[in-house]
Coordinates of C-alpha atoms in Angstrom, one line a residue:
X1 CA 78.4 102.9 97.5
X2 CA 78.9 100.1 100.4
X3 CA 81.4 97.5 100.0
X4 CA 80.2 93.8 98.5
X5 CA 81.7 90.5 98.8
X6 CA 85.0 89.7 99.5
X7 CA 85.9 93.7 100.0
X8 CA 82.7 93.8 102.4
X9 CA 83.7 90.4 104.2
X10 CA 87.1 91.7 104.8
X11 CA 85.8 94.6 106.6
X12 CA 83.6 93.1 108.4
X13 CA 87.0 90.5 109.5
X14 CA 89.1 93.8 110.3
X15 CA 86.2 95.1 112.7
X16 CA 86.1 92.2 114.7
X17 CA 89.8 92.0 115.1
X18 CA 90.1 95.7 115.9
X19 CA 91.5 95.7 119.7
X20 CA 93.2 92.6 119.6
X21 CA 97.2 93.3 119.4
X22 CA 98.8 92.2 116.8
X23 CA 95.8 90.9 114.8
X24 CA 95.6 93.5 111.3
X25 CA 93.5 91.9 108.4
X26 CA 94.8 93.8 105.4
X27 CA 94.4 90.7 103.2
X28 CA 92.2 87.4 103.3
X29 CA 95.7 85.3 102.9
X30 CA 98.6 85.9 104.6
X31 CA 97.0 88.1 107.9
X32 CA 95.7 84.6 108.4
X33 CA 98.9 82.7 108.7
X34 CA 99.2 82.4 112.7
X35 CA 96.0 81.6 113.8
X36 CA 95.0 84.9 115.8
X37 CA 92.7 86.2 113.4
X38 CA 90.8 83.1 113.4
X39 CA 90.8 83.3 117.5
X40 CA 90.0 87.0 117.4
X41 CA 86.4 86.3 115.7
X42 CA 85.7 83.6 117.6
X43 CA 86.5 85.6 120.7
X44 CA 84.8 88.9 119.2
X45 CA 81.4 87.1 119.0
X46 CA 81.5 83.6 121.7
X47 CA 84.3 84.7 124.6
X48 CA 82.2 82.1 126.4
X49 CA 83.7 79.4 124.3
X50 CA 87.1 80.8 123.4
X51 CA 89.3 82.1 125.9
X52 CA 91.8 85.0 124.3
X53 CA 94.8 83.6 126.9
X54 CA 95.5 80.4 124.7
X55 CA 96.2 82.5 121.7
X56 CA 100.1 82.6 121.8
X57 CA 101.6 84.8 118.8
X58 CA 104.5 81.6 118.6
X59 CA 102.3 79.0 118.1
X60 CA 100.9 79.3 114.7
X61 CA 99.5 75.4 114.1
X62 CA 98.2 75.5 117.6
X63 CA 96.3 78.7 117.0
X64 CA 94.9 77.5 114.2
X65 CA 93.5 73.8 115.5
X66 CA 92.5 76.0 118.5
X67 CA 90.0 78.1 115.9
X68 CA 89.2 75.4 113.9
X69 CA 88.4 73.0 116.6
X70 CA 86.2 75.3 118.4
X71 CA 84.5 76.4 115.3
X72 CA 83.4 72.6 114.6
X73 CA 82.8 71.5 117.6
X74 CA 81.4 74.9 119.4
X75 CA 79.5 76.7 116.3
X76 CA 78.9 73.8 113.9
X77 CA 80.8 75.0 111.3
X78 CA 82.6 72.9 109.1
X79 CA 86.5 72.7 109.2
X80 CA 87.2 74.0 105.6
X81 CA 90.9 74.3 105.6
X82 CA 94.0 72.0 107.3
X83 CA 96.1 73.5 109.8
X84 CA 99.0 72.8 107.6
X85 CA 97.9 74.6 104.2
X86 CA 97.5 78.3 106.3
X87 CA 100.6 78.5 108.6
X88 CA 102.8 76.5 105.6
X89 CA 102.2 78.6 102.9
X90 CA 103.5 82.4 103.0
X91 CA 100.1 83.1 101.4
X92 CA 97.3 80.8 101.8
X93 CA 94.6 80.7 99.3
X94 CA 92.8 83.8 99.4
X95 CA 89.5 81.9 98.2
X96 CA 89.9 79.1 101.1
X97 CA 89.9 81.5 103.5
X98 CA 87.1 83.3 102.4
X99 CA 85.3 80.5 102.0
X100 CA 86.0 79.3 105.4
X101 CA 85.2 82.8 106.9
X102 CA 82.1 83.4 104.9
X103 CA 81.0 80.6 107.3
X104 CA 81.7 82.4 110.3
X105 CA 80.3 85.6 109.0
X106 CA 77.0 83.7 108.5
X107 CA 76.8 81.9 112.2
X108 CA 78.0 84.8 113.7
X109 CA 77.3 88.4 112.4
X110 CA 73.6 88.2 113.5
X111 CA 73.9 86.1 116.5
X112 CA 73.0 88.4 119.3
X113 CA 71.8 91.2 119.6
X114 CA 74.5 93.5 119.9
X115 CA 76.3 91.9 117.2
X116 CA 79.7 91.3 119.3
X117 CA 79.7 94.9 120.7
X118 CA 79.5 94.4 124.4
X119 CA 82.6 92.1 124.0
X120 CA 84.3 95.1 122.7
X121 CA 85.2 95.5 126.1
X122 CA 86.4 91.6 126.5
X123 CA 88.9 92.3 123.5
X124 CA 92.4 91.8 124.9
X125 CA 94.0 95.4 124.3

């Protein structure tokens, strides 16, 4: 039997980070906390409109507003959570951030035709 919901959407988060140093979901909280996880998906499916060299692993908040930003104002979705709740809390709420990611899921697990493949070979690593 497949995975469903969260379990499924956590997988699907751990694919498109795969490559990317550093970036290992093994939760929907605290593998949130700096921001690059966010990036990584972005970058996975639009490295037209995010560019992996602004992702610094010391700047958490900026990270973040980087993600956040560009998923407003690039993919039209919502900004569900405040900078301040993910990098301030040593676990963030697990249901805000699947909430939030759901969201990307949606806008971007279907968007091309390859899915985010080709920019397998655009992942940093």
């Amino acid at each position: 039997m497949g995975k469903s919901g969260a379990a499924a959407l956590q997988e699907w988060c751990r694919v498109a980070c795969s490559g990317y140093p550093g970036v290992d979901i093994t939760n929907m909280s605290s593998a949130w906390r700096d921001g690059r996880a966010f990036c990584a998906v972005i970058h996975r499916y639009r490295p037209d409109i995010l560019h992996w060299g602004e992702v610094d692993t010391r700047h958490w908040a900026r990270n973040c507003h980087l993600a956040f930003t560009v998923a407003e104002e690039q993919l039209g979705i919502p900004r569900l959570l405040d900078v301040e709740d993910v990098v301030s809390h040593p676990s963030p709420d697990r249901l805000s951030i699947l909430t939030y990611i759901s969201q990307f899921y949606h806008k971007l697990a279907h968007s091309g035709p390859d899915s985010g493949i080709s920019s397998l070979s655009q992942s940093p690593a």
